[in-house]
């Protein structure tokens, strides 16, 4: 067994940030297995392409034979599994791909990880980790005043996306319980930061504002989310990989709970300072038709990871959002690369005729 790790979905938003952080902070190599769906973008990895510790492999986690060969070739000490279909609105339009990648893909990875582990000597098997990256959305929606989700909150997923992630979490749990595969699961709140595809709330609002386009807020804008700067999430995953107890799950969050309209107004304030226009960007806010089955509130209780692994978020929303807006302003080439043809088709499909 070597010291390298395999990351799935490393060309996506969190995966690419994780690879940057890994190359910066660790000595070991990282192999990135990614199918390059609409959400995968090798431009997000340009800065590490030349590193001798980074390798890209174009492939699908559902292709079991390829996964097997990859494990045999690289003999990694861990798999960090990010690959997924990740956008709730897309899961409402077309859930099939979510079932395929998120459930079937995770199942196939688990099968191959199990087979690989069985081929290892006891010490190497003991050391191997399968880290499954999941979401707070598996817990469903919170009451307005209730406490945040903890690791023992019952699962109650409400969208095809969260249901597919919940199913994958259960498979991961079962592979630990039944086969003693050394799994770790992380459930994290909403991430934001560099390299996020602009179909998600924060980059969509930044880029629409810069174009003078409407800022579409679903429903009354009072839906609440907890927000975590992506680099903090990457550091939490590294901490879980090293110090997490096999079979355990860890909730990760930023302790920055806000309503969507608050988030949008803060983005507008930052843009008003960094790129002043004739009138405030907040004038572009438009309340539009709500998302079907829209979860009202998510919030995270992160006492377990804080207590057991000593991790906590470093960025406040104020500091993280400023870095994020600055990054989008400084990277117009990356932006124009991802906002071409198929992106424009999605925006048309999702927002045409959506105004209230
Ligand atoms: P993303 O959509 O930006 O990236 C997903 C990546 O997976 C892309 O590079 C895509 O090409 C790749 N991929 C998709 N299907 C694949 C397949 N069949 N085989 C190989 N690669 C495939 O997603 P993200 O926002 O970076 O999220 C990463 C993970 O973190 C997901 O599992 C998601 O559920 C979880 N998560 C995301 C958030 C968030 O706020 N974005 C929060 C908590 C958890
Ligand atoms: P999103 O970034 O899609 O993440 P998630 O659905 O996984 O939480 O959305 C974050 C919140 O922002 C969610 O409550 C839906 C809302 N939202 C809007 O109000 N307008 C939009 O155009 C988008 C994409 C999201």
Short mmCIF file of C-alpha atoms and ligand atoms in Angstrom, two decimals:
data_model
loop_
_atom_site.label_atom_id
_atom_site.label_comp_id
_atom_site.label_asym_id
_atom_site.label_seq_id
_atom_site.Cartn_x
_atom_site.Cartn_y
_atom_site.Cartn_z
CA UNK A 1 0.00 0.00 0.00
CA UNK A 2 1.26 3.46 -0.88
CA UNK A 3 0.73 6.75 0.83
CA UNK A 4 -1.44 8.21 -1.95
CA UNK A 5 -5.17 8.85 -1.81
CA UNK A 6 -7.88 8.65 -4.48
CA UNK A 7 -10.37 11.49 -4.65
CA UNK A 8 -13.60 11.07 -6.65
CA UNK A 9 -15.24 14.17 -8.12
CA UNK A 10 -12.09 16.26 -7.72
CA UNK A 11 -12.95 18.48 -10.70
CA UNK A 12 -16.06 19.79 -8.94
CA UNK A 13 -16.37 22.68 -6.51
CA UNK A 14 -15.39 21.12 -3.18
CA UNK A 15 -13.19 18.40 -4.69
CA UNK A 16 -11.00 20.89 -6.56
CA UNK A 17 -10.60 23.04 -3.44
CA UNK A 18 -9.73 19.88 -1.51
CA UNK A 19 -7.03 18.93 -4.02
CA UNK A 20 -5.50 22.43 -3.87
CA UNK A 21 -5.46 22.25 -0.09
CA UNK A 22 -4.08 18.69 -0.11
CA UNK A 23 -1.15 19.61 -2.36
CA UNK A 24 -0.46 22.66 -0.20
CA UNK A 25 -0.65 20.94 3.20
CA UNK A 26 0.24 17.25 2.74
CA UNK A 27 3.21 15.28 1.35
CA UNK A 28 1.29 12.42 -0.27
CA UNK A 29 -0.01 12.15 -3.84
CA UNK A 30 -3.61 12.51 -4.91
CA UNK A 31 -5.32 10.79 -7.85
CA UNK A 32 -8.48 12.48 -9.08
CA UNK A 33 -11.15 10.22 -10.64
CA UNK A 34 -13.79 12.39 -12.31
CA UNK A 35 -16.32 11.87 -15.09
CA UNK A 36 -16.30 15.57 -16.02
CA UNK A 37 -20.05 16.11 -16.05
CA UNK A 38 -21.33 19.67 -16.58
CA UNK A 39 -20.14 20.36 -13.00
CA UNK A 40 -16.60 19.06 -13.49
CA UNK A 41 -14.03 21.54 -14.72
CA UNK A 42 -10.33 20.92 -15.19
CA UNK A 43 -9.73 24.68 -15.34
CA UNK A 44 -10.33 24.65 -11.57
CA UNK A 45 -7.20 22.48 -11.21
CA UNK A 46 -4.84 24.41 -13.48
CA UNK A 47 -2.57 25.43 -10.60
CA UNK A 48 -1.85 21.80 -9.60
CA UNK A 49 -1.67 20.19 -13.04
CA UNK A 50 2.12 20.35 -13.09
CA UNK A 51 2.55 18.95 -9.59
CA UNK A 52 4.23 15.50 -9.58
CA UNK A 53 1.88 14.63 -6.71
CA UNK A 54 -1.30 15.14 -8.75
CA UNK A 55 -2.82 12.88 -11.38
CA UNK A 56 -6.12 13.11 -13.23
CA UNK A 57 -8.04 10.02 -14.38
CA UNK A 58 -11.11 10.55 -16.55
CA UNK A 59 -13.72 7.98 -15.50
CA UNK A 60 -17.08 7.13 -13.98
CA UNK A 61 -17.48 5.80 -10.43
CA UNK A 62 -20.25 3.53 -11.80
CA UNK A 63 -17.68 1.73 -13.99
CA UNK A 64 -16.66 -0.95 -11.52
CA UNK A 65 -13.92 -2.49 -13.70
CA UNK A 66 -12.13 0.85 -14.04
CA UNK A 67 -12.42 1.54 -10.32
CA UNK A 68 -10.93 -1.90 -9.64
CA UNK A 69 -7.98 -1.27 -11.95
CA UNK A 70 -7.41 2.14 -10.40
CA UNK A 71 -7.24 0.67 -6.91
CA UNK A 72 -4.89 -2.12 -8.06
CA UNK A 73 -2.62 0.34 -9.86
CA UNK A 74 -2.35 2.97 -7.15
CA UNK A 75 -2.88 0.93 -3.97
CA UNK A 76 -4.13 4.02 -2.10
CA UNK A 77 -4.43 4.37 1.65
CA UNK A 78 -7.78 6.15 1.32
CA UNK A 79 -10.67 7.06 -0.95
CA UNK A 80 -12.24 10.48 -0.37
CA UNK A 81 -15.58 10.31 -2.15
CA UNK A 82 -16.97 13.64 -3.40
CA UNK A 83 -18.39 12.58 -6.78
CA UNK A 84 -22.12 13.21 -6.94
CA UNK A 85 -24.91 15.01 -8.68
CA UNK A 86 -25.24 17.87 -6.22
CA UNK A 87 -27.87 20.42 -7.26
CA UNK A 88 -31.35 20.17 -5.69
CA UNK A 89 -33.08 22.05 -8.54
CA UNK A 90 -31.59 19.68 -11.15
CA UNK A 91 -32.74 16.71 -9.05
CA UNK A 92 -36.30 18.03 -9.31
CA UNK A 93 -36.07 18.25 -13.12
CA UNK A 94 -34.28 14.90 -13.57
CA UNK A 95 -33.82 12.59 -10.57
CA UNK A 96 -32.56 9.52 -12.53
CA UNK A 97 -28.95 10.68 -12.75
CA UNK A 98 -28.96 11.32 -8.98
CA UNK A 99 -30.01 7.75 -8.30
CA UNK A 100 -27.38 6.44 -10.71
CA UNK A 101 -24.37 8.43 -9.52
CA UNK A 102 -25.17 9.02 -5.88
CA UNK A 103 -26.61 5.62 -4.97
CA UNK A 104 -25.36 3.16 -7.58
CA UNK A 105 -21.99 4.92 -7.93
CA UNK A 106 -21.39 4.89 -4.17
CA UNK A 107 -22.43 1.23 -4.03
CA UNK A 108 -19.94 0.30 -6.75
CA UNK A 109 -17.14 2.22 -5.07
CA UNK A 110 -17.92 0.49 -1.77
CA UNK A 111 -17.89 -2.92 -3.47
CA UNK A 112 -14.48 -2.25 -4.98
CA UNK A 113 -13.12 -0.76 -1.75
CA UNK A 114 -14.25 -3.90 0.07
CA UNK A 115 -12.64 -6.19 -2.48
CA UNK A 116 -9.44 -4.11 -2.43
CA UNK A 117 -9.30 -4.20 1.39
CA UNK A 118 -9.72 -7.95 1.43
CA UNK A 119 -6.56 -8.20 -0.71
CA UNK A 120 -4.51 -6.15 1.77
CA UNK A 121 -2.31 -7.40 4.59
CA UNK A 122 -3.88 -6.80 8.04
CA UNK A 123 -1.79 -3.69 8.85
CA UNK A 124 -2.62 -2.01 5.54
CA UNK A 125 -6.29 -3.01 5.85
CA UNK A 126 -6.37 -1.47 9.31
CA UNK A 127 -4.95 1.76 7.92
CA UNK A 128 -7.29 2.09 4.91
CA UNK A 129 -10.12 4.65 5.05
CA UNK A 130 -13.21 5.25 2.90
CA UNK A 131 -14.37 8.81 3.57
CA UNK A 132 -17.84 9.59 2.25
CA UNK A 133 -18.65 13.29 1.83
CA UNK A 134 -22.33 13.96 2.49
CA UNK A 135 -24.72 16.74 3.35
CA UNK A 136 -26.89 18.15 6.16
CA UNK A 137 -29.88 17.90 3.78
CA UNK A 138 -30.33 14.19 4.68
CA UNK A 139 -31.84 15.33 8.01
CA UNK A 140 -34.72 17.22 6.35
CA UNK A 141 -36.08 20.57 7.52
CA UNK A 142 -35.83 22.10 11.02
CA UNK A 143 -38.51 23.94 12.98
CA UNK A 144 -37.87 27.71 13.26
CA UNK A 145 -36.52 27.72 16.83
CA UNK A 146 -35.33 24.12 17.29
CA UNK A 147 -31.71 23.04 17.88
CA UNK A 148 -29.41 22.25 14.93
CA UNK A 149 -28.91 18.80 13.42
CA UNK A 150 -26.65 16.46 15.37
CA UNK A 151 -25.25 13.10 14.30
CA UNK A 152 -28.18 11.21 15.89
CA UNK A 153 -30.94 13.30 14.27
CA UNK A 154 -33.20 10.88 12.33
CA UNK A 155 -32.89 11.03 8.54
CA UNK A 156 -35.85 12.69 6.74
CA UNK A 157 -34.69 13.68 3.23
CA UNK A 158 -37.18 15.73 1.19
CA UNK A 159 -35.68 16.16 -2.31
CA UNK A 160 -34.50 13.54 -4.81
CA UNK A 161 -30.97 14.91 -4.18
CA UNK A 162 -31.09 14.52 -0.40
CA UNK A 163 -32.87 11.15 -0.68
CA UNK A 164 -30.10 9.84 -2.94
CA UNK A 165 -27.42 11.13 -0.54
CA UNK A 166 -29.28 9.58 2.42
CA UNK A 167 -29.37 6.22 0.60
CA UNK A 168 -25.63 6.43 -0.04
CA UNK A 169 -24.97 7.29 3.64
CA UNK A 170 -26.92 4.18 4.67
CA UNK A 171 -24.91 1.99 2.30
CA UNK A 172 -21.67 3.38 3.74
CA UNK A 173 -22.91 2.66 7.25
CA UNK A 174 -23.89 -0.89 6.29
CA UNK A 175 -20.47 -1.60 4.74
CA UNK A 176 -18.83 -0.71 8.02
CA UNK A 177 -21.28 -2.68 10.10
CA UNK A 178 -21.37 -5.78 7.90
CA UNK A 179 -17.93 -5.95 6.30
CA UNK A 180 -15.89 -3.88 8.79
CA UNK A 181 -14.80 -1.55 6.00
CA UNK A 182 -13.18 1.46 7.72
CA UNK A 183 -15.67 4.11 6.62
CA UNK A 184 -16.08 7.70 7.77
CA UNK A 185 -19.04 9.90 6.84
CA UNK A 186 -19.15 13.69 6.99
CA UNK A 187 -22.41 15.64 6.76
CA UNK A 188 -21.77 19.27 5.95
CA UNK A 189 -23.84 22.41 5.56
CA UNK A 190 -23.89 24.72 2.49
CA UNK A 191 -20.42 25.54 1.16
CA UNK A 192 -19.32 28.65 -0.72
CA UNK A 193 -16.01 29.93 -2.05
CA UNK A 194 -13.81 29.83 -5.19
CA UNK A 195 -14.62 27.51 -8.13
CA UNK A 196 -18.31 27.02 -7.31
CA UNK A 197 -20.44 26.46 -10.39
CA UNK A 198 -22.84 29.41 -10.73
CA UNK A 199 -26.06 27.40 -10.55
CA UNK A 200 -25.83 27.55 -6.72
CA UNK A 201 -27.13 30.54 -4.74
CA UNK A 202 -23.96 32.48 -3.96
CA UNK A 203 -22.05 32.42 -7.29
CA UNK A 204 -25.33 32.83 -9.20
CA UNK A 205 -26.08 36.03 -7.27
CA UNK A 206 -22.55 37.41 -7.68
CA UNK A 207 -22.48 36.82 -11.43
CA UNK A 208 -26.07 37.93 -12.11
CA UNK A 209 -25.42 41.14 -10.17
CA UNK A 210 -22.28 41.88 -12.18
CA UNK A 211 -24.31 41.48 -15.38
CA UNK A 212 -27.11 43.70 -14.06
CA UNK A 213 -29.49 40.70 -14.23
CA UNK A 214 -32.28 39.92 -11.74
CA UNK A 215 -31.32 38.22 -8.46
CA UNK A 216 -33.95 35.45 -8.21
CA UNK A 217 -34.82 34.72 -4.57
CA UNK A 218 -37.18 31.75 -4.16
CA UNK A 219 -40.45 32.26 -2.26
CA UNK A 220 -40.28 34.79 0.58
CA UNK A 221 -36.48 34.53 0.96
CA UNK A 222 -36.82 33.46 4.60
CA UNK A 223 -35.47 29.94 4.09
CA UNK A 224 -32.44 29.52 6.32
CA UNK A 225 -29.12 27.76 5.71
CA UNK A 226 -25.83 27.41 7.58
CA UNK A 227 -22.88 28.55 5.46
CA UNK A 228 -19.29 27.24 5.55
CA UNK A 229 -16.31 28.57 3.62
CA UNK A 230 -15.09 25.70 1.44
CA UNK A 231 -11.46 25.71 2.67
CA UNK A 232 -12.72 25.17 6.23
CA UNK A 233 -14.68 22.17 4.93
CA UNK A 234 -11.53 20.79 3.26
CA UNK A 235 -9.61 21.11 6.53
CA UNK A 236 -12.41 19.35 8.40
CA UNK A 237 -12.26 16.44 5.94
CA UNK A 238 -8.48 16.16 6.40
CA UNK A 239 -8.99 16.11 10.18
CA UNK A 240 -11.62 13.37 9.91
CA UNK A 241 -9.36 11.34 7.62
CA UNK A 242 -6.52 11.39 10.14
CA UNK A 243 -8.32 11.37 13.47
CA UNK A 244 -11.88 10.14 12.78
CA UNK A 245 -13.06 6.84 14.27
CA UNK A 246 -14.02 4.26 11.62
CA UNK A 247 -17.78 3.75 11.44
CA UNK A 248 -18.49 7.25 12.82
CA UNK A 249 -20.22 10.22 11.21
CA UNK A 250 -19.25 13.85 11.81
CA UNK A 251 -21.40 16.95 11.27
CA UNK A 252 -19.54 19.94 9.83
CA UNK A 253 -20.82 23.50 9.64
CA UNK A 254 -19.87 27.14 9.84
CA UNK A 255 -22.22 28.24 12.66
CA UNK A 256 -23.30 31.01 10.29
CA UNK A 257 -27.04 30.52 9.94
CA UNK A 258 -28.81 33.10 7.76
CA UNK A 259 -31.90 33.59 5.65
CA UNK A 260 -31.39 33.61 1.88
CA UNK A 261 -32.44 37.24 1.60
CA UNK A 262 -29.82 38.18 4.23
CA UNK A 263 -27.16 36.32 2.22
CA UNK A 264 -28.16 38.08 -1.01
CA UNK A 265 -28.17 41.50 0.66
CA UNK A 266 -24.69 40.91 2.11
CA UNK A 267 -23.38 39.94 -1.35
CA UNK A 268 -24.89 43.16 -2.73
CA UNK A 269 -23.23 45.24 0.02
CA UNK A 270 -19.82 43.69 -0.73
CA UNK A 271 -20.27 44.31 -4.45
CA UNK A 272 -21.41 47.89 -3.80
CA UNK A 273 -18.02 48.45 -2.14
CA UNK A 274 -15.79 46.47 -4.50
CA UNK A 275 -17.49 47.25 -7.84
CA UNK A 276 -19.77 50.28 -7.29
CA UNK A 277 -22.51 50.76 -9.90
CA UNK A 278 -24.99 53.62 -10.51
CA UNK A 279 -27.41 52.12 -7.95
CA UNK A 280 -27.12 49.43 -5.28
CA UNK A 281 -27.10 45.84 -6.55
CA UNK A 282 -29.85 45.09 -4.01
CA UNK A 283 -32.30 46.81 -6.40
CA UNK A 284 -31.92 43.75 -8.63
CA UNK A 285 -33.52 41.38 -6.09
CA UNK A 286 -36.61 39.67 -7.48
CA UNK A 287 -38.77 37.24 -5.50
CA UNK A 288 -39.65 34.33 -7.76
CA UNK A 289 -41.69 31.13 -7.65
CA UNK A 290 -40.61 28.87 -4.78
CA UNK A 291 -38.76 25.58 -5.22
CA UNK A 292 -41.14 22.60 -4.84
CA UNK A 293 -40.70 20.94 -1.43
CA UNK A 294 -38.24 23.68 -0.40
CA UNK A 295 -36.73 22.86 3.04
CA UNK A 296 -37.33 25.81 5.36
CA UNK A 297 -34.34 25.61 7.67
CA UNK A 298 -31.00 23.83 8.13
CA UNK A 299 -28.60 24.42 11.03
CA UNK A 300 -25.72 22.36 12.37
CA UNK A 301 -24.59 21.27 15.80
CA UNK A 302 -20.83 20.79 15.38
CA UNK A 303 -19.94 19.94 18.99
CA UNK A 304 -18.85 16.38 18.16
CA UNK A 305 -16.15 17.30 15.62
CA UNK A 306 -15.04 20.25 17.77
CA UNK A 307 -14.76 18.10 20.90
CA UNK A 308 -13.35 14.89 19.40
CA UNK A 309 -11.16 16.15 16.55
CA UNK A 310 -10.41 19.73 17.57
CA UNK A 311 -11.71 21.19 14.29
CA UNK A 312 -13.72 24.38 14.03
CA UNK A 313 -14.42 26.88 11.24
CA UNK A 314 -11.90 29.71 10.83
CA UNK A 315 -13.87 32.01 8.54
CA UNK A 316 -16.92 34.02 9.48
CA UNK A 317 -19.47 34.58 6.71
CA UNK A 318 -18.32 38.19 6.53
CA UNK A 319 -14.66 37.30 5.87
CA UNK A 320 -15.44 34.30 3.64
CA UNK A 321 -17.92 36.09 1.41
CA UNK A 322 -15.51 38.96 0.84
CA UNK A 323 -12.79 36.49 -0.26
CA UNK A 324 -15.33 34.76 -2.48
CA UNK A 325 -16.56 37.92 -4.22
CA UNK A 326 -12.94 39.03 -4.71
CA UNK A 327 -12.13 35.64 -6.27
CA UNK A 328 -15.00 35.88 -8.79
CA UNK A 329 -13.97 39.43 -9.68
CA UNK A 330 -10.35 38.35 -10.18
CA UNK A 331 -11.16 35.30 -12.33
CA UNK A 332 -13.29 36.39 -15.30
CA UNK A 333 -11.68 33.75 -17.54
CA UNK A 334 -12.77 30.89 -15.29
CA UNK A 335 -16.25 32.45 -15.18
CA UNK A 336 -16.57 32.77 -18.94
CA UNK A 337 -15.42 29.16 -19.32
CA UNK A 338 -18.29 27.84 -17.21
CA UNK A 339 -21.05 30.19 -18.33
CA UNK A 340 -21.11 29.10 -21.96
CA UNK A 341 -23.73 27.09 -23.92
CA UNK A 342 -25.12 24.40 -21.62
CA UNK A 343 -25.07 26.74 -18.62
CA UNK A 344 -27.22 29.27 -20.46
CA UNK A 345 -29.67 26.48 -21.37
CA UNK A 346 -29.99 25.56 -17.68
CA UNK A 347 -30.63 29.16 -16.60
CA UNK A 348 -33.34 29.46 -19.24
CA UNK A 349 -35.00 26.19 -18.19
CA UNK A 350 -34.91 26.99 -14.47
CA UNK A 351 -35.80 30.70 -14.39
CA UNK A 352 -37.93 31.43 -17.47
CA UNK A 353 -41.40 32.42 -16.32
CA UNK A 354 -40.38 32.04 -12.66
CA UNK A 355 -41.31 35.54 -11.46
CA UNK A 356 -43.94 35.78 -8.75
P1 LIG B 1 -20.12 19.48 -7.78
O1 LIG B 1 -21.43 19.22 -8.44
O2 LIG B 1 -19.50 20.82 -7.90
O3 LIG B 1 -19.03 18.42 -8.30
C1 LIG B 1 -19.33 17.07 -8.49
C2 LIG B 1 -18.14 16.44 -9.23
O4 LIG B 1 -18.41 15.03 -9.37
C3 LIG B 1 -17.95 16.99 -10.65
O5 LIG B 1 -16.58 17.22 -10.90
C4 LIG B 1 -18.48 15.87 -11.55
O6 LIG B 1 -17.83 15.81 -12.82
C5 LIG B 1 -18.14 14.64 -10.70
N1 LIG B 1 -19.01 13.49 -11.02
C6 LIG B 1 -20.35 13.49 -11.14
N2 LIG B 1 -20.78 12.24 -11.46
C7 LIG B 1 -19.67 11.45 -11.51
C8 LIG B 1 -19.46 10.07 -11.77
N3 LIG B 1 -20.48 9.26 -12.05
N4 LIG B 1 -18.21 9.60 -11.74
C9 LIG B 1 -17.14 10.41 -11.46
N5 LIG B 1 -17.28 11.74 -11.23
C10 LIG B 1 -18.54 12.24 -11.24
O7 LIG B 1 -20.33 19.08 -6.25
P2 LIG B 1 -19.74 19.75 -4.94
O8 LIG B 1 -20.57 20.92 -4.58
O9 LIG B 1 -18.28 19.89 -5.10
O10 LIG B 1 -20.05 18.61 -3.87
C11 LIG B 1 -19.14 17.54 -3.65
C12 LIG B 1 -19.73 16.58 -2.64
O11 LIG B 1 -20.01 17.28 -1.43
C13 LIG B 1 -21.06 15.97 -3.08
O12 LIG B 1 -21.07 14.62 -2.69
C14 LIG B 1 -22.12 16.76 -2.32
O13 LIG B 1 -23.25 15.98 -2.06
C15 LIG B 1 -21.36 17.09 -1.05
N6 LIG B 1 -21.77 18.34 -0.36
C16 LIG B 1 -21.84 19.52 -1.06
C17 LIG B 1 -22.18 20.70 -0.39
C18 LIG B 1 -22.23 22.04 -1.11
O14 LIG B 1 -22.66 23.02 -0.51
N7 LIG B 1 -21.80 22.13 -2.35
C19 LIG B 1 -22.47 20.66 0.98
C20 LIG B 1 -22.38 19.44 1.66
C21 LIG B 1 -22.02 18.29 0.98
P1 LIG B 2 -28.52 26.15 -3.27
O1 LIG B 2 -27.28 26.96 -3.45
O2 LIG B 2 -29.14 25.53 -4.49
O3 LIG B 2 -28.19 25.04 -2.17
P2 LIG B 2 -29.20 24.01 -1.40
O4 LIG B 2 -30.49 23.93 -2.11
O5 LIG B 2 -28.41 22.74 -1.50
O6 LIG B 2 -29.31 24.53 0.00
O7 LIG B 2 -29.61 27.04 -2.59
C1 LIG B 2 -29.38 27.66 -1.32
C2 LIG B 2 -30.67 28.34 -0.91
O8 LIG B 2 -30.91 29.42 -1.82
C3 LIG B 2 -31.89 27.44 -0.98
O9 LIG B 2 -32.77 27.77 0.09
C4 LIG B 2 -32.53 27.81 -2.31
C5 LIG B 2 -32.19 29.28 -2.48
N1 LIG B 2 -32.03 29.76 -3.88
C6 LIG B 2 -32.71 30.90 -4.29
O10 LIG B 2 -33.45 31.53 -3.52
N2 LIG B 2 -32.54 31.32 -5.58
C7 LIG B 2 -31.74 30.64 -6.47
O11 LIG B 2 -31.66 31.07 -7.66
C8 LIG B 2 -31.03 29.49 -6.02
C9 LIG B 2 -30.13 28.72 -6.95
C10 LIG B 2 -31.20 29.09 -4.71
#
